Amino acid sequence: MYVPLLGEVSLWLLVLVGLLTAFYLYTTSFVGVLKAYGIPGPKPWPVINHMPEMRKHGLSKMLDEWRSLYGDTYGFYGLFPRCATIVTHDARLLEHVMVKDFSNFVDRAGRRTTLSVVSKGLFSLSGDYWRRSRHVMSPMFTVGRLKQMLYHVNTSAALLLELFKKHKAEGKLIPLKVTAGRYTSDVIARVGFSIDSKALTEENSEFSKNINNFIRIPATRLQSYVRSIAEFFPPIMDIGLKLFTEQVDAILPETNRYFLNLIKDSIDRKLHERSRPDYKKSSHVDMLDMLLDAEVDDQTGKHLKAEDRKITRNEVIGNSAILILAAYETTSTALTSILYLLARHPDIQDKLIEEVDQVMQGQTEPRYEDLSKLVYMTQVIYESLRMFPPSPDVSRKALETKTYDGFTIPKGAVIFIPIYKIVKDPRYFPDPYKFDPERFSPERKLEIDPITFLPFGFGRRQCVAKRLALIELKVVLCLLLSNMKFVQTERTEPKKGEETEYLRIDGFFVPKKAIELDVVFREK
Ligand code: HEM
């Protein structure tokens, strides 16, 4: 029989103790920073921090509970790997973080979840990498560019109207999210890449199928547990992502390949056109044209500075992918919520229809100058976004330890901004659960503290495409409401008189059950 020598045993024991100590330090070295700076919050569990509560009750419920116990600003651990999270509802602190001292909070917090090129896109970039891409992408949404995009938005909206009419003719209800998603994908394919996605003309177009399946949702509770534990240990996640990309990556690899090929084909097509001797630069450029115009020859991008309006090929592709992804989910959820709220509030819908008729004057589609006349529609859109902000939260990471009005935010801490809770805070929006577009009327909107209306985020890192999103919503509402009204009946989901619940799921704020409405054609 083999009897291990005492020296061997103690060596293994030493290794084990060393590993355990390293593991303990890795998982706890950052814990204590909140207490050190006097930031209130719940006491963390060793190693696993506040993960058990969040897994058991859900983040949303815990945020409510901790807020009631610790007030406007508090901290906890375990939402992002190896750092403290500070949640705040305090408008003045938000102003410091999102606006006044933006340079200390340029980056978002994130977990490593994907190897997809999407992580090279604006949303995930940090520091100077972000600044370069933002410099390139902001000019995509100037008035001149938006005017050019309007033609395409009108085309997609007209196709959506036809689709709704077809559903009605076939006696079907309108599945809001699916159809709104077909519209928003069609728009981004046209304005971004000059492609007809066929999302609105074919029942199950490749584009729609893939965009619907962009994000992997864990199929079982166990998978979801394993995933959150792995995300908490970035080195383990890195290994998992490299070895088991197909099973682990948060962006479904098949879908990733589809969009990667689509973007690469579009780039090749454009570069080929540009290389032709008879090529003339058109004034009708799409988003990909603008990204390619900013491309550098040296693909490492190492020599590039923050103020350079230049990006690498990888960043061209990453930014293209994030445009598709970001444009699809948020705007389709917004349109879903607006139509649902209009159906629930027929008086508001009637008032909006009156304005649409006045502005449209019998036109089949709105002109650019008509859009700014839709004052009440803007109120309805803003109030719907307040009721159900499609992105429920945003974050910022502190680069340095700094004190703001006596409150210290330590270096490395994440400021977690729960948009969906702040817009329901009665101090900022009285009677917050009431759908009341009058809050945003020209007379009353001055009562709103701008930093508390956060559906598009705020400050220099707010949604880059906010103006395009508003145009998409306004155009489609003009076309739809010129022709039909949205109604709840005994067949719809939810039924007449009933409400639907919204939940924060996988980083989005969405209806718990898919909403399906009926439409009634308007008499002309
Ligand atoms: C109603 C529709 C939309 C909503 C509610 C929305 C909301 C948001 C929010 C909350 C953020 C984070 C802002 C922050 O951290 O302060 C964001 C960022 C972003 N959005 Fe949107 N968005 C919408 C439509 C769009 C569309 C149509 C596109 C693309 C065409 C888009 C592209 C982006 C990008 C690229 C970012 C990252 C910006 C950056 O990090 O600099 N969004 N959006």
PDB file of N, CA, C and O and ligand atoms in Angstrom, residues 98 108 122-123 130 134 137 141 188 287 322-323 326-327 330-331 334 385 390-391 394 396 419 454-458 461-465 468-469 472-473, ligand 1:
ATOM      1  N   MET A  98     -23.746  61.865 -13.736  1.00  0.00           N
ATOM      2  CA  MET A  98     -24.080  61.760 -15.166  1.00  0.00           C
ATOM      3  C   MET A  98     -23.685  63.004 -15.960  1.00  0.00           C
ATOM      4  O   MET A  98     -23.516  62.930 -17.170  1.00  0.00           O
ATOM      5  N   ARG A 108     -19.429  52.398 -18.408  1.00  0.00           N
ATOM      6  CA  ARG A 108     -20.504  51.621 -17.774  1.00  0.00           C
ATOM      7  C   ARG A 108     -19.866  50.434 -17.070  1.00  0.00           C
ATOM      8  O   ARG A 108     -18.756  50.036 -17.409  1.00  0.00           O
ATOM      9  N   LEU A 122     -20.260  50.740 -29.368  1.00  0.00           N
ATOM     10  CA  LEU A 122     -20.343  51.914 -28.490  1.00  0.00           C
ATOM     11  C   LEU A 122     -20.827  51.604 -27.065  1.00  0.00           C
ATOM     12  O   LEU A 122     -20.289  52.118 -26.096  1.00  0.00           O
ATOM     13  N   PHE A 123     -21.843  50.766 -26.959  1.00  0.00           N
ATOM     14  CA  PHE A 123     -22.459  50.545 -25.648  1.00  0.00           C
ATOM     15  C   PHE A 123     -21.454  50.014 -24.628  1.00  0.00           C
ATOM     16  O   PHE A 123     -21.461  50.408 -23.469  1.00  0.00           O
ATOM     17  N   TRP A 130     -14.337  54.565 -26.225  1.00  0.00           N
ATOM     18  CA  TRP A 130     -15.720  55.060 -26.329  1.00  0.00           C
ATOM     19  C   TRP A 130     -15.744  56.445 -26.983  1.00  0.00           C
ATOM     20  O   TRP A 130     -16.542  56.697 -27.879  1.00  0.00           O
ATOM     21  N   ARG A 134     -17.902  57.440 -30.197  1.00  0.00           N
ATOM     22  CA  ARG A 134     -19.028  58.377 -29.995  1.00  0.00           C
ATOM     23  C   ARG A 134     -18.866  59.576 -30.941  1.00  0.00           C
ATOM     24  O   ARG A 134     -19.845  60.059 -31.518  1.00  0.00           O
ATOM     25  N   MET A 137     -20.125  58.440 -34.182  1.00  0.00           N
ATOM     26  CA  MET A 137     -21.542  58.083 -34.309  1.00  0.00           C
ATOM     27  C   MET A 137     -22.519  59.236 -34.041  1.00  0.00           C
ATOM     28  O   MET A 137     -23.622  59.235 -34.586  1.00  0.00           O
ATOM     29  N   PHE A 141     -26.869  61.385 -36.337  1.00  0.00           N
ATOM     30  CA  PHE A 141     -28.223  61.753 -35.922  1.00  0.00           C
ATOM     31  C   PHE A 141     -28.456  63.264 -35.936  1.00  0.00           C
ATOM     32  O   PHE A 141     -29.239  63.786 -35.161  1.00  0.00           O
ATOM     33  N   ILE A 188     -33.972  49.835 -39.010  1.00  0.00           N
ATOM     34  CA  ILE A 188     -32.518  49.906 -38.821  1.00  0.00           C
ATOM     35  C   ILE A 188     -31.787  49.274 -40.017  1.00  0.00           C
ATOM     36  O   ILE A 188     -30.717  49.746 -40.424  1.00  0.00           O
ATOM     37  N   MET A 287     -25.742  54.596 -42.225  1.00  0.00           N
ATOM     38  CA  MET A 287     -24.863  54.611 -41.035  1.00  0.00           C
ATOM     39  C   MET A 287     -23.557  53.882 -41.310  1.00  0.00           C
ATOM     40  O   MET A 287     -22.487  54.295 -40.863  1.00  0.00           O
ATOM     41  N   ILE A 322     -24.018  46.729 -32.764  1.00  0.00           N
ATOM     42  CA  ILE A 322     -24.735  47.292 -31.600  1.00  0.00           C
ATOM     43  C   ILE A 322     -25.884  48.186 -32.083  1.00  0.00           C
ATOM     44  O   ILE A 322     -26.926  48.269 -31.428  1.00  0.00           O
ATOM     45  N   LEU A 323     -25.717  48.820 -33.231  1.00  0.00           N
ATOM     46  CA  LEU A 323     -26.825  49.635 -33.763  1.00  0.00           C
ATOM     47  C   LEU A 323     -28.039  48.748 -34.016  1.00  0.00           C
ATOM     48  O   LEU A 323     -29.168  49.099 -33.665  1.00  0.00           O
ATOM     49  N   ALA A 326     -29.344  47.485 -30.419  1.00  0.00           N
ATOM     50  CA  ALA A 326     -29.909  48.536 -29.553  1.00  0.00           C
ATOM     51  C   ALA A 326     -31.167  49.126 -30.175  1.00  0.00           C
ATOM     52  O   ALA A 326     -32.088  49.532 -29.468  1.00  0.00           O
ATOM     53  N   ALA A 327     -31.205  49.177 -31.510  1.00  0.00           N
ATOM     54  CA  ALA A 327     -32.349  49.798 -32.171  1.00  0.00           C
ATOM     55  C   ALA A 327     -33.585  48.914 -32.084  1.00  0.00           C
ATOM     56  O   ALA A 327     -34.709  49.396 -32.039  1.00  0.00           O
ATOM     57  N   THR A 330     -35.260  48.167 -27.729  1.00  0.00           N
ATOM     58  CA  THR A 330     -35.785  49.315 -26.994  1.00  0.00           C
ATOM     59  C   THR A 330     -36.980  49.948 -27.708  1.00  0.00           C
ATOM     60  O   THR A 330     -38.026  50.176 -27.108  1.00  0.00           O
ATOM     61  N   THR A 331     -36.801  50.223 -28.997  1.00  0.00           N
ATOM     62  CA  THR A 331     -37.855  50.957 -29.707  1.00  0.00           C
ATOM     63  C   THR A 331     -39.108  50.093 -29.871  1.00  0.00           C
ATOM     64  O   THR A 331     -40.224  50.602 -29.824  1.00  0.00           O
ATOM     65  N   ALA A 334     -40.904  50.196 -26.662  1.00  0.00           N
ATOM     66  CA  ALA A 334     -41.538  51.510 -26.495  1.00  0.00           C
ATOM     67  C   ALA A 334     -42.850  51.563 -27.290  1.00  0.00           C
ATOM     68  O   ALA A 334     -43.890  51.975 -26.763  1.00  0.00           O
ATOM     69  N   LEU A 385     -42.895  56.262 -21.995  1.00  0.00           N
ATOM     70  CA  LEU A 385     -41.527  55.847 -21.647  1.00  0.00           C
ATOM     71  C   LEU A 385     -41.291  55.964 -20.138  1.00  0.00           C
ATOM     72  O   LEU A 385     -40.530  55.211 -19.559  1.00  0.00           O
ATOM     73  N   PRO A 390     -38.027  51.149 -21.468  1.00  0.00           N
ATOM     74  CA  PRO A 390     -37.549  49.868 -22.009  1.00  0.00           C
ATOM     75  C   PRO A 390     -36.205  49.426 -21.409  1.00  0.00           C
ATOM     76  O   PRO A 390     -35.982  48.242 -21.197  1.00  0.00           O
ATOM     77  N   SER A 391     -35.295  50.393 -21.161  1.00  0.00           N
ATOM     78  CA  SER A 391     -34.040  50.041 -20.456  1.00  0.00           C
ATOM     79  C   SER A 391     -34.251  50.422 -18.998  1.00  0.00           C
ATOM     80  O   SER A 391     -34.277  51.600 -18.663  1.00  0.00           O
ATOM     81  N   VAL A 394     -29.297  51.958 -15.841  1.00  0.00           N
ATOM     82  CA  VAL A 394     -27.983  52.190 -16.465  1.00  0.00           C
ATOM     83  C   VAL A 394     -26.953  52.260 -15.341  1.00  0.00           C
ATOM     84  O   VAL A 394     -27.321  52.356 -14.167  1.00  0.00           O
ATOM     85  N   ARG A 396     -22.702  53.545 -14.150  1.00  0.00           N
ATOM     86  CA  ARG A 396     -21.463  54.269 -14.408  1.00  0.00           C
ATOM     87  C   ARG A 396     -20.439  53.769 -13.408  1.00  0.00           C
ATOM     88  O   ARG A 396     -20.786  53.446 -12.269  1.00  0.00           O
ATOM     89  N   ILE A 419     -33.513  53.367 -13.328  1.00  0.00           N
ATOM     90  CA  ILE A 419     -34.407  54.285 -14.050  1.00  0.00           C
ATOM     91  C   ILE A 419     -35.869  53.982 -13.723  1.00  0.00           C
ATOM     92  O   ILE A 419     -36.668  54.869 -13.432  1.00  0.00           O
ATOM     93  N   LEU A 454     -35.358  59.658 -17.128  1.00  0.00           N
ATOM     94  CA  LEU A 454     -34.152  58.956 -17.581  1.00  0.00           C
ATOM     95  C   LEU A 454     -34.337  57.840 -18.615  1.00  0.00           C
ATOM     96  O   LEU A 454     -33.410  57.047 -18.804  1.00  0.00           O
ATOM     97  N   PRO A 455     -35.477  57.727 -19.306  1.00  0.00           N
ATOM     98  CA  PRO A 455     -35.610  56.575 -20.209  1.00  0.00           C
ATOM     99  C   PRO A 455     -34.533  56.497 -21.292  1.00  0.00           C
ATOM    100  O   PRO A 455     -34.230  55.407 -21.789  1.00  0.00           O
ATOM    101  N   PHE A 456     -33.950  57.631 -21.678  1.00  0.00           N
ATOM    102  CA  PHE A 456     -32.846  57.571 -22.650  1.00  0.00           C
ATOM    103  C   PHE A 456     -31.497  57.744 -21.950  1.00  0.00           C
ATOM    104  O   PHE A 456     -30.488  57.999 -22.602  1.00  0.00           O
ATOM    105  N   GLY A 457     -31.458  57.598 -20.642  1.00  0.00           N
ATOM    106  CA  GLY A 457     -30.229  57.895 -19.907  1.00  0.00           C
ATOM    107  C   GLY A 457     -30.070  59.401 -19.814  1.00  0.00           C
ATOM    108  O   GLY A 457     -31.018  60.160 -20.017  1.00  0.00           O
ATOM    109  N   PHE A 458     -28.848  59.843 -19.512  1.00  0.00           N
ATOM    110  CA  PHE A 458     -28.646  61.285 -19.368  1.00  0.00           C
ATOM    111  C   PHE A 458     -27.177  61.632 -19.555  1.00  0.00           C
ATOM    112  O   PHE A 458     -26.297  60.805 -19.335  1.00  0.00           O
ATOM    113  N   ARG A 461     -23.321  60.386 -22.124  1.00  0.00           N
ATOM    114  CA  ARG A 461     -23.418  58.981 -22.530  1.00  0.00           C
ATOM    115  C   ARG A 461     -24.877  58.553 -22.731  1.00  0.00           C
ATOM    116  O   ARG A 461     -25.203  57.356 -22.785  1.00  0.00           O
ATOM    117  N   GLN A 462     -25.769  59.526 -22.863  1.00  0.00           N
ATOM    118  CA  GLN A 462     -27.174  59.143 -23.075  1.00  0.00           C
ATOM    119  C   GLN A 462     -27.324  58.480 -24.438  1.00  0.00           C
ATOM    120  O   GLN A 462     -26.391  58.469 -25.253  1.00  0.00           O
ATOM    121  N   CYS A 463     -28.519  57.935 -24.707  1.00  0.00           N
ATOM    122  CA  CYS A 463     -28.766  57.213 -25.956  1.00  0.00           C
ATOM    123  C   CYS A 463     -28.347  58.076 -27.147  1.00  0.00           C
ATOM    124  O   CYS A 463     -28.849  59.183 -27.324  1.00  0.00           O
ATOM    125  N   VAL A 464     -27.460  57.526 -27.956  1.00  0.00           N
ATOM    126  CA  VAL A 464     -26.939  58.302 -29.082  1.00  0.00           C
ATOM    127  C   VAL A 464     -28.025  58.506 -30.145  1.00  0.00           C
ATOM    128  O   VAL A 464     -27.985  59.475 -30.899  1.00  0.00           O
ATOM    129  N   ALA A 465     -29.019  57.607 -30.184  1.00  0.00           N
ATOM    130  CA  ALA A 465     -30.006  57.623 -31.264  1.00  0.00           C
ATOM    131  C   ALA A 465     -31.382  58.092 -30.799  1.00  0.00           C
ATOM    132  O   ALA A 465     -32.385  57.805 -31.444  1.00  0.00           O
ATOM    133  N   LEU A 468     -33.566  59.646 -33.451  1.00  0.00           N
ATOM    134  CA  LEU A 468     -34.087  58.696 -34.446  1.00  0.00           C
ATOM    135  C   LEU A 468     -35.234  57.893 -33.827  1.00  0.00           C
ATOM    136  O   LEU A 468     -36.268  57.675 -34.476  1.00  0.00           O
ATOM    137  N   ALA A 469     -35.054  57.465 -32.583  1.00  0.00           N
ATOM    138  CA  ALA A 469     -36.102  56.667 -31.929  1.00  0.00           C
ATOM    139  C   ALA A 469     -37.410  57.454 -31.879  1.00  0.00           C
ATOM    140  O   ALA A 469     -38.482  56.924 -32.170  1.00  0.00           O
ATOM    141  N   GLU A 472     -38.976  57.520 -35.318  1.00  0.00           N
ATOM    142  CA  GLU A 472     -39.582  56.217 -35.637  1.00  0.00           C
ATOM    143  C   GLU A 472     -40.954  56.088 -34.993  1.00  0.00           C
ATOM    144  O   GLU A 472     -41.907  55.606 -35.597  1.00  0.00           O
ATOM    145  N   LEU A 473     -41.032  56.511 -33.735  1.00  0.00           N
ATOM    146  CA  LEU A 473     -42.289  56.374 -32.998  1.00  0.00           C
ATOM    147  C   LEU A 473     -43.350  57.328 -33.538  1.00  0.00           C
ATOM    148  O   LEU A 473     -44.497  56.956 -33.748  1.00  0.00           O
TER     149      LEU A 473
HETATM  150  C1  HEM B   1     -37.248  54.275 -27.438  1.00  0.00           C
HETATM  151  C2  HEM B   1     -36.112  53.797 -27.872  1.00  0.00           C
HETATM  152  C3  HEM B   1     -34.821  53.788 -27.103  1.00  0.00           C
HETATM  153  C4  HEM B   1     -34.604  53.858 -25.751  1.00  0.00           C
HETATM  154  C5  HEM B   1     -35.636  53.982 -24.641  1.00  0.00           C
HETATM  155  C6  HEM B   1     -33.165  53.802 -25.554  1.00  0.00           C
HETATM  156  C7  HEM B   1     -32.538  53.851 -24.314  1.00  0.00           C
HETATM  157  C8  HEM B   1     -31.169  53.879 -24.133  1.00  0.00           C
HETATM  158  C9  HEM B   1     -30.514  54.014 -22.852  1.00  0.00           C
HETATM  159  C10 HEM B   1     -31.208  54.109 -21.501  1.00  0.00           C
HETATM  160  C11 HEM B   1     -29.182  54.019 -23.074  1.00  0.00           C
HETATM  161  C12 HEM B   1     -28.106  54.166 -22.006  1.00  0.00           C
HETATM  162  C13 HEM B   1     -27.898  55.647 -21.752  1.00  0.00           C
HETATM  163  C14 HEM B   1     -27.036  55.991 -20.564  1.00  0.00           C
HETATM  164  O1  HEM B   1     -26.255  55.171 -20.100  1.00  0.00           O
HETATM  165  O2  HEM B   1     -27.140  57.147 -20.074  1.00  0.00           O
HETATM  166  C15 HEM B   1     -28.976  53.887 -24.499  1.00  0.00           C
HETATM  167  C16 HEM B   1     -27.743  53.847 -25.106  1.00  0.00           C
HETATM  168  C17 HEM B   1     -27.575  53.574 -26.446  1.00  0.00           C
HETATM  169  N1  HEM B   1     -28.557  53.460 -27.411  1.00  0.00           N
HETATM  170 FE1  HEM B   1     -30.536  53.701 -27.125  1.00  0.00          FE
HETATM  171  N2  HEM B   1     -32.565  53.691 -26.777  1.00  0.00           N
HETATM  172  C18 HEM B   1     -33.524  53.680 -27.755  1.00  0.00           C
HETATM  173  C19 HEM B   1     -33.336  53.579 -29.106  1.00  0.00           C
HETATM  174  C20 HEM B   1     -32.117  53.383 -29.732  1.00  0.00           C
HETATM  175  C21 HEM B   1     -31.926  53.217 -31.150  1.00  0.00           C
HETATM  176  C22 HEM B   1     -33.023  53.290 -32.203  1.00  0.00           C
HETATM  177  C23 HEM B   1     -30.576  53.013 -31.342  1.00  0.00           C
HETATM  178  C24 HEM B   1     -29.805  52.801 -32.625  1.00  0.00           C
HETATM  179  C25 HEM B   1     -30.179  53.173 -33.826  1.00  0.00           C
HETATM  180  C26 HEM B   1     -29.937  53.087 -30.044  1.00  0.00           C
HETATM  181  C27 HEM B   1     -28.581  52.945 -29.826  1.00  0.00           C
HETATM  182  C28 HEM B   1     -27.961  53.146 -28.610  1.00  0.00           C
HETATM  183  C29 HEM B   1     -26.519  53.073 -28.426  1.00  0.00           C
HETATM  184  C30 HEM B   1     -25.496  52.745 -29.510  1.00  0.00           C
HETATM  185  C31 HEM B   1     -26.275  53.355 -27.078  1.00  0.00           C
HETATM  186  C32 HEM B   1     -24.925  53.444 -26.377  1.00  0.00           C
HETATM  187  C33 HEM B   1     -24.530  54.928 -26.246  1.00  0.00           C
HETATM  188  C34 HEM B   1     -23.175  55.151 -25.609  1.00  0.00           C
HETATM  189  O3  HEM B   1     -22.727  54.324 -24.822  1.00  0.00           O
HETATM  190  O4  HEM B   1     -22.545  56.185 -25.921  1.00  0.00           O
HETATM  191  N3  HEM B   1     -30.902  53.310 -29.098  1.00  0.00           N
HETATM  192  N4  HEM B   1     -30.203  53.810 -25.119  1.00  0.00           N
END
